[in-house]
mmCIF file of C-alpha atoms in Angstrom:
data_model
loop_
_atom_site.group_PDB
_atom_site.id
_atom_site.type_symbol
_atom_site.label_atom_id
_atom_site.label_comp_id
_atom_site.label_asym_id
_atom_site.label_seq_id
_atom_site.Cartn_x
_atom_site.Cartn_y
_atom_site.Cartn_z
ATOM 1 C CA MET A 417 -21.616 -7.443 0.065
ATOM 2 C CA ALA A 418 -18.359 -5.514 0.394
ATOM 3 C CA TYR A 419 -14.891 -6.775 -0.510
ATOM 4 C CA GLU A 420 -13.998 -8.877 2.515
ATOM 5 C CA TYR A 421 -10.237 -9.269 2.102
ATOM 6 C CA VAL A 422 -9.235 -5.953 3.600
ATOM 7 C CA THR A 423 -9.631 -5.990 7.387
ATOM 8 C CA GLU A 424 -8.498 -3.614 10.083
ATOM 9 C CA ASN A 425 -5.006 -5.114 9.752
ATOM 10 C CA ASN A 426 -4.375 -8.151 7.539
ATOM 11 C CA LEU A 427 -1.005 -8.688 9.196
ATOM 12 C CA TYR A 428 -2.864 -9.800 12.309
ATOM 13 C CA GLU A 429 -6.175 -10.902 10.794
ATOM 14 C CA LYS A 430 -4.858 -13.223 8.108
ATOM 15 C CA GLN A 431 -7.029 -14.002 5.120
ATOM 16 C CA THR A 432 -7.879 -17.514 3.948
ATOM 17 C CA TYR A 433 -8.324 -16.929 0.254
ATOM 18 C CA MET A 434 -8.370 -20.650 -0.593
ATOM 19 C CA TYR A 435 -11.662 -21.220 1.188
ATOM 20 C CA SER A 436 -13.554 -18.416 -0.513
ATOM 21 C CA GLU A 437 -16.860 -19.062 -2.164
ATOM 22 C CA TYR A 438 -17.371 -18.058 -5.772
ATOM 23 C CA ARG A 439 -19.378 -14.821 -6.072
ATOM 24 C CA GLY A 440 -18.949 -13.990 -9.768
ATOM 25 C CA THR A 441 -19.029 -10.445 -11.061
ATOM 26 C CA ASP A 442 -20.396 -9.073 -7.774
ATOM 27 C CA PHE A 443 -17.095 -10.052 -6.181
ATOM 28 C CA LEU A 444 -15.149 -8.352 -8.971
ATOM 29 C CA LYS A 445 -17.168 -5.172 -8.569
ATOM 30 C CA ASP A 446 -16.520 -5.188 -4.812
ATOM 31 C CA TYR A 447 -12.812 -5.734 -5.483
ATOM 32 C CA LEU A 448 -12.754 -2.807 -7.912
ATOM 33 C CA ALA A 449 -14.604 -0.586 -5.430
ATOM 34 C CA SER A 450 -11.985 -1.366 -2.751
ATOM 35 C CA ARG A 451 -9.211 -0.206 -5.071
ATOM 36 C CA CYS A 452 -11.066 2.809 -6.466
ATOM 37 C CA ASN A 453 -11.944 4.011 -2.959
ATOM 38 C CA TYR A 454 -8.248 4.173 -2.132
ATOM 39 C CA MET A 455 -7.381 5.854 -5.407
ATOM 40 C CA ASP A 456 -10.109 8.463 -4.880
ATOM 41 C CA ALA A 457 -9.174 9.124 -1.241
ATOM 42 C CA GLY A 458 -6.053 11.158 -1.938
ATOM 43 C CA LYS A 459 -4.051 12.881 -4.582
ATOM 44 C CA SER A 460 -0.462 12.506 -3.400
ATOM 45 C CA THR A 461 2.147 12.289 -6.084
ATOM 46 C CA GLY A 462 3.927 9.028 -6.694
ATOM 47 C CA ASP A 463 7.364 9.024 -5.186
ATOM 48 C CA ASP A 464 10.013 6.542 -6.211
ATOM 49 C CA ILE A 465 10.375 4.172 -3.292
ATOM 50 C CA LEU A 466 14.043 3.676 -4.069
ATOM 51 C CA SER A 467 14.601 7.339 -3.253
ATOM 52 C CA CYS A 468 12.835 7.089 0.126
ATOM 53 C CA GLU A 469 15.328 6.811 2.923
ATOM 54 C CA GLU A 470 15.052 3.836 5.224
ATOM 55 C CA ILE A 471 17.008 3.734 8.456
ATOM 56 C CA SER A 472 16.850 0.060 9.192
ATOM 57 C CA ASP A 473 18.835 -3.098 9.600
ATOM 58 C CA ASP A 474 16.008 -4.937 7.831
ATOM 59 C CA LEU A 475 17.820 -7.414 5.572
ATOM 60 C CA VAL A 476 14.690 -8.151 3.548
ATOM 61 C CA TRP A 477 14.157 -4.460 2.813
ATOM 62 C CA ARG A 478 17.747 -4.228 1.581
ATOM 63 C CA GLU A 479 17.456 -7.369 -0.547
ATOM 64 C CA LEU A 480 14.127 -6.314 -2.078
ATOM 65 C CA THR A 481 15.596 -2.884 -2.842
ATOM 66 C CA GLU A 482 18.436 -4.555 -4.724
ATOM 67 C CA ILE A 483 16.101 -6.968 -6.536
ATOM 68 C CA LEU A 484 13.881 -4.089 -7.649
ATOM 69 C CA ARG A 485 16.889 -2.188 -8.961
ATOM 70 C CA LYS A 486 17.881 -5.261 -10.980
ATOM 71 C CA LEU A 487 14.372 -5.805 -12.329
ATOM 72 C CA LYS A 488 14.149 -2.148 -13.377
ATOM 73 C CA THR A 489 17.294 -2.648 -15.468
ATOM 74 C CA GLY A 490 15.896 -5.812 -17.083
ATOM 75 C CA ASP A 491 17.843 -8.315 -14.987
ATOM 76 C CA TYR A 492 15.563 -11.358 -14.793
ATOM 77 C CA SER A 493 18.394 -13.786 -14.148
ATOM 78 C CA VAL A 494 17.799 -17.182 -12.579
ATOM 79 C CA GLU A 495 19.141 -15.850 -9.270
ATOM 80 C CA VAL A 496 16.779 -12.866 -9.237
ATOM 81 C CA THR A 497 13.791 -14.951 -10.346
ATOM 82 C CA ASP A 498 14.506 -17.665 -7.768
ATOM 83 C CA THR A 499 14.697 -15.067 -5.000
ATOM 84 C CA VAL A 500 11.405 -13.440 -6.031
ATOM 85 C CA ASN A 501 9.855 -16.921 -6.182
ATOM 86 C CA ALA A 502 11.075 -17.681 -2.663
ATOM 87 C CA TYR A 503 9.560 -14.451 -1.341
ATOM 88 C CA THR A 504 6.337 -15.215 -3.218
ATOM 89 C CA LYS A 505 6.065 -18.689 -1.732
ATOM 90 C CA SER A 506 6.873 -17.459 1.769
ATOM 91 C CA PHE A 507 4.289 -14.671 1.545
ATOM 92 C CA GLU A 508 1.634 -17.030 0.179
ATOM 93 C CA VAL A 509 2.166 -19.344 3.152
ATOM 94 C CA ARG A 510 2.468 -16.745 5.953
ATOM 95 C CA LYS A 511 0.766 -13.628 4.504
ATOM 96 C CA ARG A 512 3.656 -11.613 5.921
ATOM 97 C CA LEU A 513 7.114 -10.441 4.928
ATOM 98 C CA TYR A 514 9.580 -10.814 7.765
ATOM 99 C CA SER A 515 12.731 -8.784 8.259
ATOM 100 C CA ARG A 516 14.931 -11.918 8.289
ATOM 101 C CA TYR A 517 14.719 -15.492 7.059
ATOM 102 C CA ASP A 518 16.881 -18.540 7.644
ATOM 103 C CA ASP A 519 18.305 -20.780 4.905
ATOM 104 C CA GLN A 520 14.955 -22.600 4.621
ATOM 105 C CA TRP A 521 12.999 -19.347 4.128
ATOM 106 C CA LYS A 522 11.475 -19.512 7.582
ATOM 107 C CA PRO A 523 11.391 -16.308 9.642
ATOM 108 C CA VAL A 524 14.084 -16.172 12.300
ATOM 109 C CA GLU A 525 13.004 -15.734 15.889
ATOM 110 C CA GLY A 526 12.223 -12.130 16.691
ATOM 111 C CA ALA A 527 11.989 -11.042 13.046
ATOM 112 C CA GLY A 528 9.599 -8.154 12.538
ATOM 113 C CA PHE A 529 6.924 -8.033 9.851
ATOM 114 C CA GLU A 530 5.644 -4.455 9.870
ATOM 115 C CA ASN A 531 8.062 -2.726 7.502
ATOM 116 C CA TYR A 532 5.522 -1.369 5.001
ATOM 117 C CA GLN A 533 8.264 -0.312 2.613
ATOM 118 C CA SER A 534 9.241 -3.968 2.230
ATOM 119 C CA TYR A 535 5.686 -4.844 1.208
ATOM 120 C CA LEU A 536 5.657 -1.987 -1.299
ATOM 121 C CA LEU A 537 9.002 -3.064 -2.727
ATOM 122 C CA PHE A 538 7.736 -6.631 -2.981
ATOM 123 C CA ALA A 539 4.558 -5.451 -4.743
ATOM 124 C CA ASP A 540 6.695 -3.599 -7.277
ATOM 125 C CA CYS A 541 8.867 -6.688 -7.803
ATOM 126 C CA LEU A 542 5.719 -8.761 -8.404
ATOM 127 C CA LEU A 543 4.498 -6.235 -10.971
ATOM 128 C CA HIS A 544 7.799 -6.443 -12.847
ATOM 129 C CA MET A 545 7.802 -10.242 -12.730
ATOM 130 C CA TYR A 546 4.212 -10.450 -13.971
ATOM 131 C CA ARG A 547 4.871 -8.070 -16.855
ATOM 132 C CA HIS A 548 7.981 -10.022 -17.835
ATOM 133 C CA THR A 549 6.494 -13.529 -17.575
ATOM 134 C CA LYS A 550 2.683 -13.071 -17.668
ATOM 135 C CA CYS A 551 2.658 -15.751 -14.941
ATOM 136 C CA LEU A 552 -0.514 -15.340 -12.894
ATOM 137 C CA LYS A 553 1.101 -16.481 -9.635
ATOM 138 C CA TYR A 554 2.792 -13.078 -9.461
ATOM 139 C CA PHE A 555 -0.460 -11.220 -10.056
ATOM 140 C CA SER A 556 -2.303 -13.404 -7.553
ATOM 141 C CA CYS A 557 0.320 -12.695 -4.902
ATOM 142 C CA LEU A 558 0.267 -8.979 -5.792
ATOM 143 C CA LEU A 559 -3.478 -8.867 -5.081
ATOM 144 C CA LYS A 560 -2.888 -10.322 -1.609
ATOM 145 C CA VAL A 561 0.039 -8.010 -0.861
ATOM 146 C CA ASN A 562 -2.051 -5.009 -1.894
ATOM 147 C CA ASP A 563 -4.973 -6.240 0.240
ATOM 148 C CA THR A 564 -2.560 -6.254 3.166
ATOM 149 C CA LEU A 565 -1.266 -2.801 2.312
ATOM 150 C CA LEU A 566 -4.803 -1.431 1.998
ATOM 151 C CA SER A 567 -5.526 -2.759 5.475
ATOM 152 C CA VAL A 568 -2.628 -0.779 6.970
ATOM 153 C CA GLN A 569 -2.649 2.274 4.679
ATOM 154 C CA ASN A 570 -3.346 4.647 7.570
ATOM 155 C CA CYS A 571 0.028 3.699 9.054
ATOM 156 C CA PHE A 572 1.961 4.827 5.963
ATOM 157 C CA PRO A 573 4.078 7.945 6.053
ATOM 158 C CA GLU A 574 2.928 10.422 3.416
ATOM 159 C CA CYS A 575 5.904 9.697 1.157
ATOM 160 C CA LEU A 576 4.657 6.118 0.619
ATOM 161 C CA ARG A 577 1.021 6.913 -0.203
ATOM 162 C CA GLY A 578 1.680 8.121 -3.729
ATOM 163 C CA TYR A 579 3.906 5.142 -4.426
ATOM 164 C CA PHE A 580 1.158 2.811 -3.241
ATOM 165 C CA ARG A 581 -1.310 4.579 -5.546
ATOM 166 C CA GLN A 582 1.051 3.732 -8.407
ATOM 167 C CA MET A 583 1.016 0.057 -7.350
ATOM 168 C CA ILE A 584 -2.799 0.017 -7.202
ATOM 169 C CA SER A 585 -3.066 1.799 -10.552
ATOM 170 C CA GLN A 586 -0.775 -0.747 -12.202
ATOM 171 C CA GLU A 587 -2.663 -3.621 -10.548
ATOM 172 C CA LEU A 588 -5.918 -2.256 -11.984
ATOM 173 C CA ASP A 589 -4.360 -1.926 -15.444
ATOM 174 C CA ILE A 590 -3.462 -5.632 -15.328
ATOM 175 C CA PHE A 591 -6.922 -6.537 -14.022
ATOM 176 C CA TYR A 592 -8.641 -4.707 -16.892
ATOM 177 C CA GLU A 593 -6.242 -6.233 -19.394
ATOM 178 C CA LEU A 594 -7.064 -9.728 -18.109
ATOM 179 C CA ALA A 595 -10.789 -8.931 -18.103
ATOM 180 C CA ARG A 596 -10.599 -7.871 -21.766
ATOM 181 C CA GLU A 597 -8.537 -10.936 -22.726
ATOM 182 C CA ASN A 598 -11.152 -13.167 -21.095
ATOM 183 C CA GLY A 599 -14.165 -11.433 -22.594
ATOM 184 C CA MET A 600 -15.323 -9.924 -19.307
ATOM 185 C CA ASP A 601 -14.891 -6.254 -20.135
ATOM 186 C CA GLY A 602 -18.641 -5.853 -20.681
ATOM 187 C CA GLU A 603 -19.437 -7.402 -17.286
ATOM 188 C CA VAL A 604 -16.939 -5.370 -15.284
ATOM 189 C CA ILE A 605 -17.546 -1.686 -15.838
ATOM 190 C CA ARG A 606 -14.585 0.670 -15.583
#
């Protein structure tokens, strides 16, 4: 059975991870195959997303850009952490990142949700937060964000493909680290 959490477009075909049946190491092998297939599909270099130009009035893109800059400099202040947590909770509920939210973190009417750069920025923020805290909620959300990105990878401009490969590579590093820590490295072959 193949990894089922990457559809034609997860933004429109939302996944219900909570209701998944347990499939053991077969599931993990399918997960790994989904990531390795993407990694093997191309050899673009990894660009820094902060250097990619975005012509947009997308407030979320701008905020995530600023959060990522702060995280890269080691700023894990309460304000930064609370904002990442709010994005994490919103994504976990809706499986989308919208271009605008109201004060209650609900998308405003007419807000778009197809800015792939925002998802990539968010994935990078989640990686930084996981590495800093070792809190699995960030890694769990990262897996779902990357599932979504894998489902829409063909829509990426070339400059984002290498950056996404970096996100997948770092996700896999964390996966293997967790597998080793939990004594599963013999069951899940690299």
